[in-house]
Short mmCIF file of C-alpha atoms in Angstrom, two decimals:
data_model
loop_
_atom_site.label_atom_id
_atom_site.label_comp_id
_atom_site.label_asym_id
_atom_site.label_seq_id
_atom_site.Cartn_x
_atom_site.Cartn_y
_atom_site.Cartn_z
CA UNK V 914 -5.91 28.42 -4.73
CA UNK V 915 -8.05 26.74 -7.04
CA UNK V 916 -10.85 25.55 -5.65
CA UNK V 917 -13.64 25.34 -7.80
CA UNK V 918 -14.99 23.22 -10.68
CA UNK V 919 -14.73 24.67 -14.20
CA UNK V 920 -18.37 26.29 -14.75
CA UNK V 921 -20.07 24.56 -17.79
CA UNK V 922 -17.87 21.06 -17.62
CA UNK V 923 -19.04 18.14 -16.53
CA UNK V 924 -17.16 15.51 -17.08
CA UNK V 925 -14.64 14.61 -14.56
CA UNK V 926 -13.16 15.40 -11.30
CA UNK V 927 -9.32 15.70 -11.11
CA UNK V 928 -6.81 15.61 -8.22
CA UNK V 929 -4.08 17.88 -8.10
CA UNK V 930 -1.12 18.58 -6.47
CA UNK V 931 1.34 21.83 -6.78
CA UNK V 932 3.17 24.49 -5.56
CA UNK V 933 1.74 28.05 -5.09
CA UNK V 934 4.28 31.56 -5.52
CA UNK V 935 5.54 30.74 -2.31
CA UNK V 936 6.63 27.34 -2.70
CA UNK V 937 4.41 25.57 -0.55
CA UNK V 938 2.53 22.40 -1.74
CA UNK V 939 -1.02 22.55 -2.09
CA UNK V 940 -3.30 20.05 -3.40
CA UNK V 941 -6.73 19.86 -4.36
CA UNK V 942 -9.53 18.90 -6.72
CA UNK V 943 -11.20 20.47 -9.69
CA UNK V 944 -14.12 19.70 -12.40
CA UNK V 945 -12.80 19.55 -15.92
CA UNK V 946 -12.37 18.20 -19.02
CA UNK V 947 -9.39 16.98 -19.03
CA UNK V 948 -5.90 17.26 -17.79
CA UNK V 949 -4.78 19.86 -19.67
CA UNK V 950 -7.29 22.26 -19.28
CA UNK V 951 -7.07 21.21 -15.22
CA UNK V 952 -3.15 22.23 -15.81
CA UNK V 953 -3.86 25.73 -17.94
CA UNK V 954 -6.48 26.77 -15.14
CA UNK V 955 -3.77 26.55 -12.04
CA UNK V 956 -1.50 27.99 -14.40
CA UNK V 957 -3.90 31.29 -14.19
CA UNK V 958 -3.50 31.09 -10.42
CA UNK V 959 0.24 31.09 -10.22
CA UNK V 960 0.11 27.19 -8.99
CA UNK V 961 3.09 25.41 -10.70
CA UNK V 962 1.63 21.79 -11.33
CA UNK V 963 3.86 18.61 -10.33
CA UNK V 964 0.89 16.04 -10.53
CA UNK V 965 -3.02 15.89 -11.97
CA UNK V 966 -5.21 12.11 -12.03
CA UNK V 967 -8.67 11.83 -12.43
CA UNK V 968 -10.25 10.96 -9.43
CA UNK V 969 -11.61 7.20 -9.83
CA UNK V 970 -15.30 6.81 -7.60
CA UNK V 971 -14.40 5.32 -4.72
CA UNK V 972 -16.95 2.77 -2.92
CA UNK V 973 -19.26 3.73 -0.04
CA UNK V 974 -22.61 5.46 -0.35
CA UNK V 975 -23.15 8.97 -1.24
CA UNK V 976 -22.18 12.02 1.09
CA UNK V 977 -25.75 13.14 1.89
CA UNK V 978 -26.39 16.39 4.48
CA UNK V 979 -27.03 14.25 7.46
CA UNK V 980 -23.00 12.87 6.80
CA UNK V 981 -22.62 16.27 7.39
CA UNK V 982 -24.33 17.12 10.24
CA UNK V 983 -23.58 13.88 12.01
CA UNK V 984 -19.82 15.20 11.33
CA UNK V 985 -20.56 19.19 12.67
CA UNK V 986 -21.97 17.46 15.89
CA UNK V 987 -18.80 15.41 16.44
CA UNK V 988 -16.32 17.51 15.97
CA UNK V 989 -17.94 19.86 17.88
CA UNK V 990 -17.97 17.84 20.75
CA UNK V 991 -14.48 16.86 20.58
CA UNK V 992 -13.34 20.47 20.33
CA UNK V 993 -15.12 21.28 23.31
CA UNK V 994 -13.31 18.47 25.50
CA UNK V 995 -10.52 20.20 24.20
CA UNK V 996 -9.15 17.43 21.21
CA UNK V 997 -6.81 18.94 18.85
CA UNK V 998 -8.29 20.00 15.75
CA UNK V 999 -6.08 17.37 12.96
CA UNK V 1000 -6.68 14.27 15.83
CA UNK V 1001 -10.31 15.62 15.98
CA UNK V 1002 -10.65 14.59 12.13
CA UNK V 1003 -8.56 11.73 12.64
CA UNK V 1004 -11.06 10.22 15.53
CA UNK V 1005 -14.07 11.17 12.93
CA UNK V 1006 -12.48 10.03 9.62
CA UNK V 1007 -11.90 6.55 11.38
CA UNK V 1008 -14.91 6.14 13.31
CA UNK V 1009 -16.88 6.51 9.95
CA UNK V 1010 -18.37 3.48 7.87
CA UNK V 1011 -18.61 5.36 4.58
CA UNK V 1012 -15.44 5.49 2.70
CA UNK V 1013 -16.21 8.87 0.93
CA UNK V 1014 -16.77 10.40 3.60
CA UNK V 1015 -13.78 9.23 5.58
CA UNK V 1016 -11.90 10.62 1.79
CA UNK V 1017 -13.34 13.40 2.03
CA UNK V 1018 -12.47 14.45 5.86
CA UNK V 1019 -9.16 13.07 5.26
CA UNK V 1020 -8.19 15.90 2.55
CA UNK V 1021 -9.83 18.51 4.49
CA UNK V 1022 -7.18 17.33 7.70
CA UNK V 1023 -4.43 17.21 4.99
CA UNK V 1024 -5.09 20.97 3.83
CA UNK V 1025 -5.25 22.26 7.06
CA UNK V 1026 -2.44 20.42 8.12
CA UNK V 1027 -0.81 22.66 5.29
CA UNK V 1028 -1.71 25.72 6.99
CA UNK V 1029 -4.99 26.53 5.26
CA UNK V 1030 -7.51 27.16 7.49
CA UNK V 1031 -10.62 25.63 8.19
CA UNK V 1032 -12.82 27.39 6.41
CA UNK V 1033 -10.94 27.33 3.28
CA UNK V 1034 -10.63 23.92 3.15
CA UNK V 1035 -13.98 23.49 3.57
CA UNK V 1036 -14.79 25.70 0.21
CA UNK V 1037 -12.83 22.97 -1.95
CA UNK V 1038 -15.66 20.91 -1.54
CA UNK V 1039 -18.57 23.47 -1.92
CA UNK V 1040 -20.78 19.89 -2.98
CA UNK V 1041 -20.74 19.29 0.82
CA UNK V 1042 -19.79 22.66 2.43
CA UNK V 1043 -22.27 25.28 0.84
CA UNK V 1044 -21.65 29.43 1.81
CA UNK V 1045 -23.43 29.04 4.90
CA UNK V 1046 -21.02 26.87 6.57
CA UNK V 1047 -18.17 27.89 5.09
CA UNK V 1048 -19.01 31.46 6.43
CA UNK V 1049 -19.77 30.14 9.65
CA UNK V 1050 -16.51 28.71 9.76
CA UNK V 1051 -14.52 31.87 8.77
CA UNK V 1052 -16.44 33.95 11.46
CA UNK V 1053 -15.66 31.41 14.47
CA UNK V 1054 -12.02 31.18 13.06
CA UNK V 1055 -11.58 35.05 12.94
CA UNK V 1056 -13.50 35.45 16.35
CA UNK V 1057 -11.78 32.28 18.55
CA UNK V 1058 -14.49 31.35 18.79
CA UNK V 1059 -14.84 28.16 16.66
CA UNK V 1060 -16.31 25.08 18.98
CA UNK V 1061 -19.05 27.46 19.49
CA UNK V 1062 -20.02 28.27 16.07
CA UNK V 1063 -19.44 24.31 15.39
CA UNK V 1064 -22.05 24.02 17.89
CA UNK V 1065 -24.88 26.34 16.64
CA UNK V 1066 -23.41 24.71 12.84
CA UNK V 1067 -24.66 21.14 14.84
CA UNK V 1068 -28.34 22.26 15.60
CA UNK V 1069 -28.90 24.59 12.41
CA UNK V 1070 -28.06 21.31 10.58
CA UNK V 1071 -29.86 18.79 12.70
CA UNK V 1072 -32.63 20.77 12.81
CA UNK V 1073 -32.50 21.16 9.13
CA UNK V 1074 -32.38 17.67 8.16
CA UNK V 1075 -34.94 16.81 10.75
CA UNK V 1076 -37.07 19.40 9.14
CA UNK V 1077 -36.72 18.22 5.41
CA UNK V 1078 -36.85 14.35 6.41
CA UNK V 1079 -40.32 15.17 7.94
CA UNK V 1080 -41.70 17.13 4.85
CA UNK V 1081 -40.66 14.36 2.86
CA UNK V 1082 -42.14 11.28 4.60
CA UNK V 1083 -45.18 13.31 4.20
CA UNK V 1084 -45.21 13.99 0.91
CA UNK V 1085 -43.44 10.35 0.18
CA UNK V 1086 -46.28 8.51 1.64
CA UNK V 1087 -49.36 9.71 -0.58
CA UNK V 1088 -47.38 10.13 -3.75
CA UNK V 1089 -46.38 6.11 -3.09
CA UNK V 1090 -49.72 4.77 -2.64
CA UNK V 1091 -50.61 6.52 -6.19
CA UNK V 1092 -48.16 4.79 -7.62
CA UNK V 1093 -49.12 1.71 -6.30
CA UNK V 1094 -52.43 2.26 -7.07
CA UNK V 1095 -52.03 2.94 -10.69
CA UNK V 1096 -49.96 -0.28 -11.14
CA UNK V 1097 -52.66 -2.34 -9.81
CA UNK V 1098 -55.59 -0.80 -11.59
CA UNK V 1099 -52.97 -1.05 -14.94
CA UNK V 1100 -52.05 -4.82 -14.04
CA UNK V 1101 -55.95 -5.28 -13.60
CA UNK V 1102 -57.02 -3.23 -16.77
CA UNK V 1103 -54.08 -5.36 -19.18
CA UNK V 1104 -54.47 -8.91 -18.02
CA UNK V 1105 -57.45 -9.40 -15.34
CA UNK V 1106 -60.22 -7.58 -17.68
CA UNK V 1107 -59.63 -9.10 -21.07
CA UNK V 1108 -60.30 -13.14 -19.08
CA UNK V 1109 -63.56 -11.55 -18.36
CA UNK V 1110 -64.31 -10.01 -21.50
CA UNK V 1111 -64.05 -13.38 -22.82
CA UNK V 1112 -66.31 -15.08 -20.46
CA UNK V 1113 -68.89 -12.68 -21.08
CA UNK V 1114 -68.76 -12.71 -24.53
CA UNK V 1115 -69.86 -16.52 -24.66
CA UNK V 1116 -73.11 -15.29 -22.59
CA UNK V 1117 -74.50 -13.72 -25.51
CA UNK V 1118 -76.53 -11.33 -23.66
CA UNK V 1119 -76.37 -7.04 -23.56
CA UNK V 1120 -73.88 -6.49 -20.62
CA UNK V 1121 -74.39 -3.28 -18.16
CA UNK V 1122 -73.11 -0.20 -18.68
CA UNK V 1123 -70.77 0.28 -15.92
CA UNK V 1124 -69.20 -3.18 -17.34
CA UNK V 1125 -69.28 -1.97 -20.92
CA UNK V 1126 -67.39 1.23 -19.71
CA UNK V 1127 -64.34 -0.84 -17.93
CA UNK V 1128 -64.01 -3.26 -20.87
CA UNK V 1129 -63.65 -0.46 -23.35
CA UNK V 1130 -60.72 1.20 -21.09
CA UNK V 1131 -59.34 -1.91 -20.74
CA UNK V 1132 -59.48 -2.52 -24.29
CA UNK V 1133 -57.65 1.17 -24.41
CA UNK V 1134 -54.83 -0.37 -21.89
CA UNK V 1135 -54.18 -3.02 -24.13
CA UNK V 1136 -54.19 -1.27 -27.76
CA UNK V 1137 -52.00 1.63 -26.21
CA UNK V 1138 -50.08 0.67 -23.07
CA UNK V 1139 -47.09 1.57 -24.08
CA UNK V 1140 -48.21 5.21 -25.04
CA UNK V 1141 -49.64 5.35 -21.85
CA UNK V 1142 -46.55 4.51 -19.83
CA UNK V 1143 -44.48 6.74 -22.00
CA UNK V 1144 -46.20 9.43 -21.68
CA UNK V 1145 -46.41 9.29 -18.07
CA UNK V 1146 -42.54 8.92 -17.83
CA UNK V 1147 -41.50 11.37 -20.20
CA UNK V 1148 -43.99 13.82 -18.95
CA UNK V 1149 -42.54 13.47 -15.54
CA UNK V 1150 -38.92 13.49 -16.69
CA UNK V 1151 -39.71 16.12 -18.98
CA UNK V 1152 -41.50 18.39 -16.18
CA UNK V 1153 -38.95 17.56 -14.02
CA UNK V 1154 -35.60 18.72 -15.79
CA UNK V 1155 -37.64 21.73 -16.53
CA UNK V 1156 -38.25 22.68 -13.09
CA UNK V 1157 -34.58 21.75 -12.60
CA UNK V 1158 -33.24 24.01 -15.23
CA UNK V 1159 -35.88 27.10 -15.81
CA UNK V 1160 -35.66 29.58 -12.91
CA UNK V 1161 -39.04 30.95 -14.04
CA UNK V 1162 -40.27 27.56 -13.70
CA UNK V 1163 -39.02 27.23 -10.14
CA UNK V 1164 -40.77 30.04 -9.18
CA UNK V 1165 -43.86 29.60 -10.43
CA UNK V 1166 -43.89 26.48 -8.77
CA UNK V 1167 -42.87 27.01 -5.41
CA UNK V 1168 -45.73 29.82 -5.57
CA UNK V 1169 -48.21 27.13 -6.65
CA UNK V 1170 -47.37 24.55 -3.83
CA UNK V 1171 -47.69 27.16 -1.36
CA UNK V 1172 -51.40 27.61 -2.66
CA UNK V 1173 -52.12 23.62 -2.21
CA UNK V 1174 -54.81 22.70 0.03
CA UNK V 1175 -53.16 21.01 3.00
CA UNK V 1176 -49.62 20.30 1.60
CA UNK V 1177 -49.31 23.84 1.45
CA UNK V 1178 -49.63 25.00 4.81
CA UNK V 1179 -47.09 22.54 5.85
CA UNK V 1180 -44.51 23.49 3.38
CA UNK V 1181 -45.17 27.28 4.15
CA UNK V 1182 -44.19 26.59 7.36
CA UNK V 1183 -41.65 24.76 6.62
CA UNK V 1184 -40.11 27.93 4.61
CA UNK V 1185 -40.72 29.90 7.55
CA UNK V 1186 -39.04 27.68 10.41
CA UNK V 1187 -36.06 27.71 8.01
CA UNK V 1188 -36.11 31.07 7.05
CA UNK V 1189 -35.90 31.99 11.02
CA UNK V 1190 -33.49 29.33 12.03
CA UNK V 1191 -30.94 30.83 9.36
CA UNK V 1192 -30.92 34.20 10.07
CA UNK V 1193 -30.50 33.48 13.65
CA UNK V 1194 -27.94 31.55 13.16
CA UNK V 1195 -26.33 33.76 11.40
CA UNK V 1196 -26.56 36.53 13.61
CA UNK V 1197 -26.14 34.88 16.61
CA UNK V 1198 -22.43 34.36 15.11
CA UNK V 1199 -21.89 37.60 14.76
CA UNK V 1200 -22.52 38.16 10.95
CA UNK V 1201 -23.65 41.96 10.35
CA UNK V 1202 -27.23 41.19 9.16
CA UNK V 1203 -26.98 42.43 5.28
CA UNK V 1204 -24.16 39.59 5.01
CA UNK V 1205 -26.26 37.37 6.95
CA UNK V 1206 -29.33 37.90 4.90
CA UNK V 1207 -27.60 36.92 1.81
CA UNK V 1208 -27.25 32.97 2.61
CA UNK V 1209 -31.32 33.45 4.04
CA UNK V 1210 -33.21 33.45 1.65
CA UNK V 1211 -31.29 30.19 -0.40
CA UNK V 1212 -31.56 28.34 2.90
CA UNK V 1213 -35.77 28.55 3.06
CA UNK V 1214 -35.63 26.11 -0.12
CA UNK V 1215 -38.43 28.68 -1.77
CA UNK V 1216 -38.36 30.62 -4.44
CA UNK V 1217 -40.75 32.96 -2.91
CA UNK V 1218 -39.02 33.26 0.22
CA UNK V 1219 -36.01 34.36 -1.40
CA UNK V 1220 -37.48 36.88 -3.39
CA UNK V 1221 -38.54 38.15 -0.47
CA UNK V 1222 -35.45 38.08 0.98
CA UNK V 1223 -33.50 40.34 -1.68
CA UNK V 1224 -36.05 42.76 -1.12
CA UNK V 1225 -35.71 42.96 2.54
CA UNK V 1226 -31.77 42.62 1.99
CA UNK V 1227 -32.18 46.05 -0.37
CA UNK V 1228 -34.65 47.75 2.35
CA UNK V 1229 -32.07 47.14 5.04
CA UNK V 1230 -28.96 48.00 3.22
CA UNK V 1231 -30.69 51.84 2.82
CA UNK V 1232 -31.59 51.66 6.70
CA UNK V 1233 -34.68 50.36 7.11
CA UNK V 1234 -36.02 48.54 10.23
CA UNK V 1235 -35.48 44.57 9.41
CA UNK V 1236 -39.18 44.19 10.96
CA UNK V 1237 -40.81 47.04 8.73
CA UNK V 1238 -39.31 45.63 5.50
CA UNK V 1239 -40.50 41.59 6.19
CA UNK V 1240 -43.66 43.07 6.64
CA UNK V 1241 -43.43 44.65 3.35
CA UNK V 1242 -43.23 41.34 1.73
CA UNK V 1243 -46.29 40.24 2.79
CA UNK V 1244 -45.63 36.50 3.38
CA UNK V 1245 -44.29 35.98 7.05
CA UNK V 1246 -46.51 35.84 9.72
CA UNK V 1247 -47.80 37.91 12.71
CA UNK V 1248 -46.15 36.16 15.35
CA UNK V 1249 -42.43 36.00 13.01
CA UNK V 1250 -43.18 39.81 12.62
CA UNK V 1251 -44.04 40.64 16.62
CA UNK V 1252 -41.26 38.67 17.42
CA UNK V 1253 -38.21 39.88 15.31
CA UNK V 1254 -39.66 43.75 16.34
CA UNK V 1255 -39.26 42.59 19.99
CA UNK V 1256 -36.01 40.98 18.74
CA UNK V 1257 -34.92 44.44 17.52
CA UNK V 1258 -36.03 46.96 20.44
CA UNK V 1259 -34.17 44.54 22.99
CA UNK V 1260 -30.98 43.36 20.93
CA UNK V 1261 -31.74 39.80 21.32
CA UNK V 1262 -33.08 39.01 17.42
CA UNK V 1263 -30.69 36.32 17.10
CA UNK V 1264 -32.65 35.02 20.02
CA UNK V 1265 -36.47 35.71 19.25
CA UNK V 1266 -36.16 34.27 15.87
CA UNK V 1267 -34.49 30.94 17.21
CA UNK V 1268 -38.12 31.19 19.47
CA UNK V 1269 -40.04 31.12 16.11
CA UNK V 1270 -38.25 29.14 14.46
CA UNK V 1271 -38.49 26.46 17.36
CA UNK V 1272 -42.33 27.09 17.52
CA UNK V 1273 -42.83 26.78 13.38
CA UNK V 1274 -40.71 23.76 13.91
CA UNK V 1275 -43.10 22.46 16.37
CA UNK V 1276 -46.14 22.92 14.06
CA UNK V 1277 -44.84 21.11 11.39
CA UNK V 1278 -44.55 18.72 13.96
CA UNK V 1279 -47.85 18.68 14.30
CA UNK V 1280 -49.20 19.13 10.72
CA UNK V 1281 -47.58 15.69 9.64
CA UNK V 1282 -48.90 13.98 12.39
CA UNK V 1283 -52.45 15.07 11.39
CA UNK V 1284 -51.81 15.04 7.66
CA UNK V 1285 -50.47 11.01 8.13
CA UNK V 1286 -53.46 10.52 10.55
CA UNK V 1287 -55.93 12.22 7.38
CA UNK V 1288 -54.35 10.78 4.58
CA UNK V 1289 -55.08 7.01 5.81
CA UNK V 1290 -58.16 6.74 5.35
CA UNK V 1291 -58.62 9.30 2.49
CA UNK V 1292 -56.56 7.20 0.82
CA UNK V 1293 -58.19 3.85 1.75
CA UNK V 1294 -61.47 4.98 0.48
CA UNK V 1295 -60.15 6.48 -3.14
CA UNK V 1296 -58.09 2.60 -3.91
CA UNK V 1297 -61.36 1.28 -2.37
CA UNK V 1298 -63.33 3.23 -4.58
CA UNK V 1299 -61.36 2.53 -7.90
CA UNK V 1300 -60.47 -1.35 -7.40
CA UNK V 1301 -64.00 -1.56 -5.74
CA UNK V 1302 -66.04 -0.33 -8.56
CA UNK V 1303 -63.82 -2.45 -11.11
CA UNK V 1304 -64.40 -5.52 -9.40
CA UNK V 1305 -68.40 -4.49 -9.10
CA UNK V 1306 -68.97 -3.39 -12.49
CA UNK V 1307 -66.96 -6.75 -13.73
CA UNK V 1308 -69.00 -8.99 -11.56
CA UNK V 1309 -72.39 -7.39 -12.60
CA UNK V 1310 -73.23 -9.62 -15.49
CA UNK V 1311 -72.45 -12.42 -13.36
CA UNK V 1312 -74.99 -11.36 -10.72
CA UNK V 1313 -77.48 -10.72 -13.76
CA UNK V 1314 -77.11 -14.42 -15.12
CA UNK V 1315 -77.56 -15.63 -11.32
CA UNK V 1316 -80.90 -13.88 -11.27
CA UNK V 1317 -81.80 -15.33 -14.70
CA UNK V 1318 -81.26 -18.86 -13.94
#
């Protein structure tokens, strides 16, 4: 069944509905360029086409991962009390308050309603669903046992979101006040300065040094603002589509911002509290562990993490302890390493590593709270510092004439 966007295209997304070699209708979506080459590529799949419409963007607000998790938890729960699967998406698609969502849950009910399971339904939309859950699915599907792997889908993806939402606010709030600050100091440099300059220049006397120095980069800000603003922007946009786009430049970054005083520690745990919380997952549903370590090392959201995870993925594969090859790597920690070795002499890994991953959790916890708590006043005293010493060095001569008179 065609399920995937066209690789390379992006222009639009097209609805589709068909018949497959057995003669029952399927429908679905697909990333093309245009109706024909949506019609040639179910062709290739042996789906005879009756209809194909470009999808037209719907309101509501994007379908972000907390959507998602807010929708794992609740249908979940419903399974549990024993709903039926299609009224369990009926009770979620209604009860939600963003249209694309309630879209989107809607043609997942109407493909299993089709008799396609679950977890393929959930691969049409791999935007939403990534391998992880989609894997999930298939295992709990296979196994009967579904509302319990809907359950451990819940936490792995609250805990998740919780996890990225706190790394985030804490790298949000510094990055903010920077911004801020070089507005001001800009707004001050452009307009503020130059109304001094002026006044000083009908003193007719040698103004200080610190006051020469702040009208010359004001006179800078003027002459060249908009070089200075364009740089800025396309050196950010520029860097940034880079790092989007160069795997080499991924890597060398994630490397770097593990090496960052402070901010580093906290994403390195991060990595590692994700890292754990995967793989037990994983296991815990009863994925053999060189499947399981294949959705791993993408989950950590670090390059050097995943690295590290092919390696240990190749070590195990020959039949190597998973404890001897993560130390290998050199990058987790003692306590990951004791516990995943305790994990695998007793048979409860799955287990142990949900421990660590609870207690890394914990620490980063911990490490915003005292990062917010340092940044304060470290930031305080910089914007104090900068706007201070403006405002000083421009109200020097003033104090000088005071004297004077």
């Amino acid at each position: 069944m065609a399920t995937a966007a066209a690789k390379g295209v992006k222009d639009f997304v097209y609805e589709w509905e068909g018949k497959d070699r057995n003669g029952k209708i399927v429908r679905g979506e697909l990333r093309a360029g245009g109706e024909a080459m949506v019609s040639a590529t179910l062709r290739r799949q042996g789906i005879l086409v009756n209809k194909v419409k470009k999808r037209r963007n719907s309101g509501g607000k994007a379908i972000k991962q907390k959507d998602i998790a807010v929708f794992t938890r609740q249908l979940a729960t419903m399974m549990r009390a024993g709903v039926p699967l299609l009224q369990s998406f009926d009770i979620v698609a209604r009860g939600s308050t963003n249209p694309k969502l309630t879209r989107l849950l809607n043609e997942i009910r109407q493909d299993v309603e089709t008799g396609t399971s679950l977890s393929s339904a959930f691969r049409k939309h791999p935007l939403y669903f990534d391998a992880l859950y989609c894997n999930l699915v298939e295992a709990g599907e296979s196994g009967g046992i579904l509302e319990s792997l809907l359950d451990r889908l819940a936490i792995y993806q609250e805990k998740t979101v919780a996890i990225k939402n706190k790394i985030k606010s804490a790298l949000t709030y510094p990055v903010a006040v920077m911004v801020v600050a070089f507005v001001v100091v800009a707004v001050i440099m452009i307009f503020v300065v130059p109304a001094f300059k002026d006044v000083f220049t009908s003193f007719g006397a040698d103004l200080p040094a610190p006051t020469l120095m702040v009208i010359a980069m004001s006179e800078f800000f003027v002459s060249y603002w908009y070089l200075i603003f364009g740089g800025i922007g396309g050196g950010i946009y520029f860097f940034l589509q880079s790092w989007r786009r160069s795997e080499k430049m991924q890597k060398s970054m994630d490397r770097l911002m593990l090496k960052i005083p402070v901010f580093g520690d906290l994403l390195y745990k991060s990595a590692v509290a994700r890292w754990t919380r995967t793989l037990s997952t994983m296991f815990a549903a009863g994925v053999p562990l060189v499947e399981a370590l294949d959705s791993v090392g993408g989950a950590s959201g670090n390059a050097v993490f995943s690295e590290a995870t092919e390696k240990i993925q190749r070590d195990v594969s020959t039949g190597a302890a998973l404890t001897t090859s993560m130390q290998q790597t050199g990058i987790f920690p003692v306590m990951v390493l004791q516990m995943a070795s305790i994990g695998e002499e007793s048979g409860s890994l799955d287990h142990m590593l949900a421990k660590s991953a609870e207690f890394y959790e914990d620490e980063v916890d911990e490490a915003v709270k005292a990062l917010s708590s340092l940044m304060e006043p470290f930031i305080i005293v910089i914007l104090g510092g900068i706007i201070g010493g403006i405002v000083v060095s421009m109200y020097l001569p003033i104090f000088k004439l005071g004297q004077v008179v």
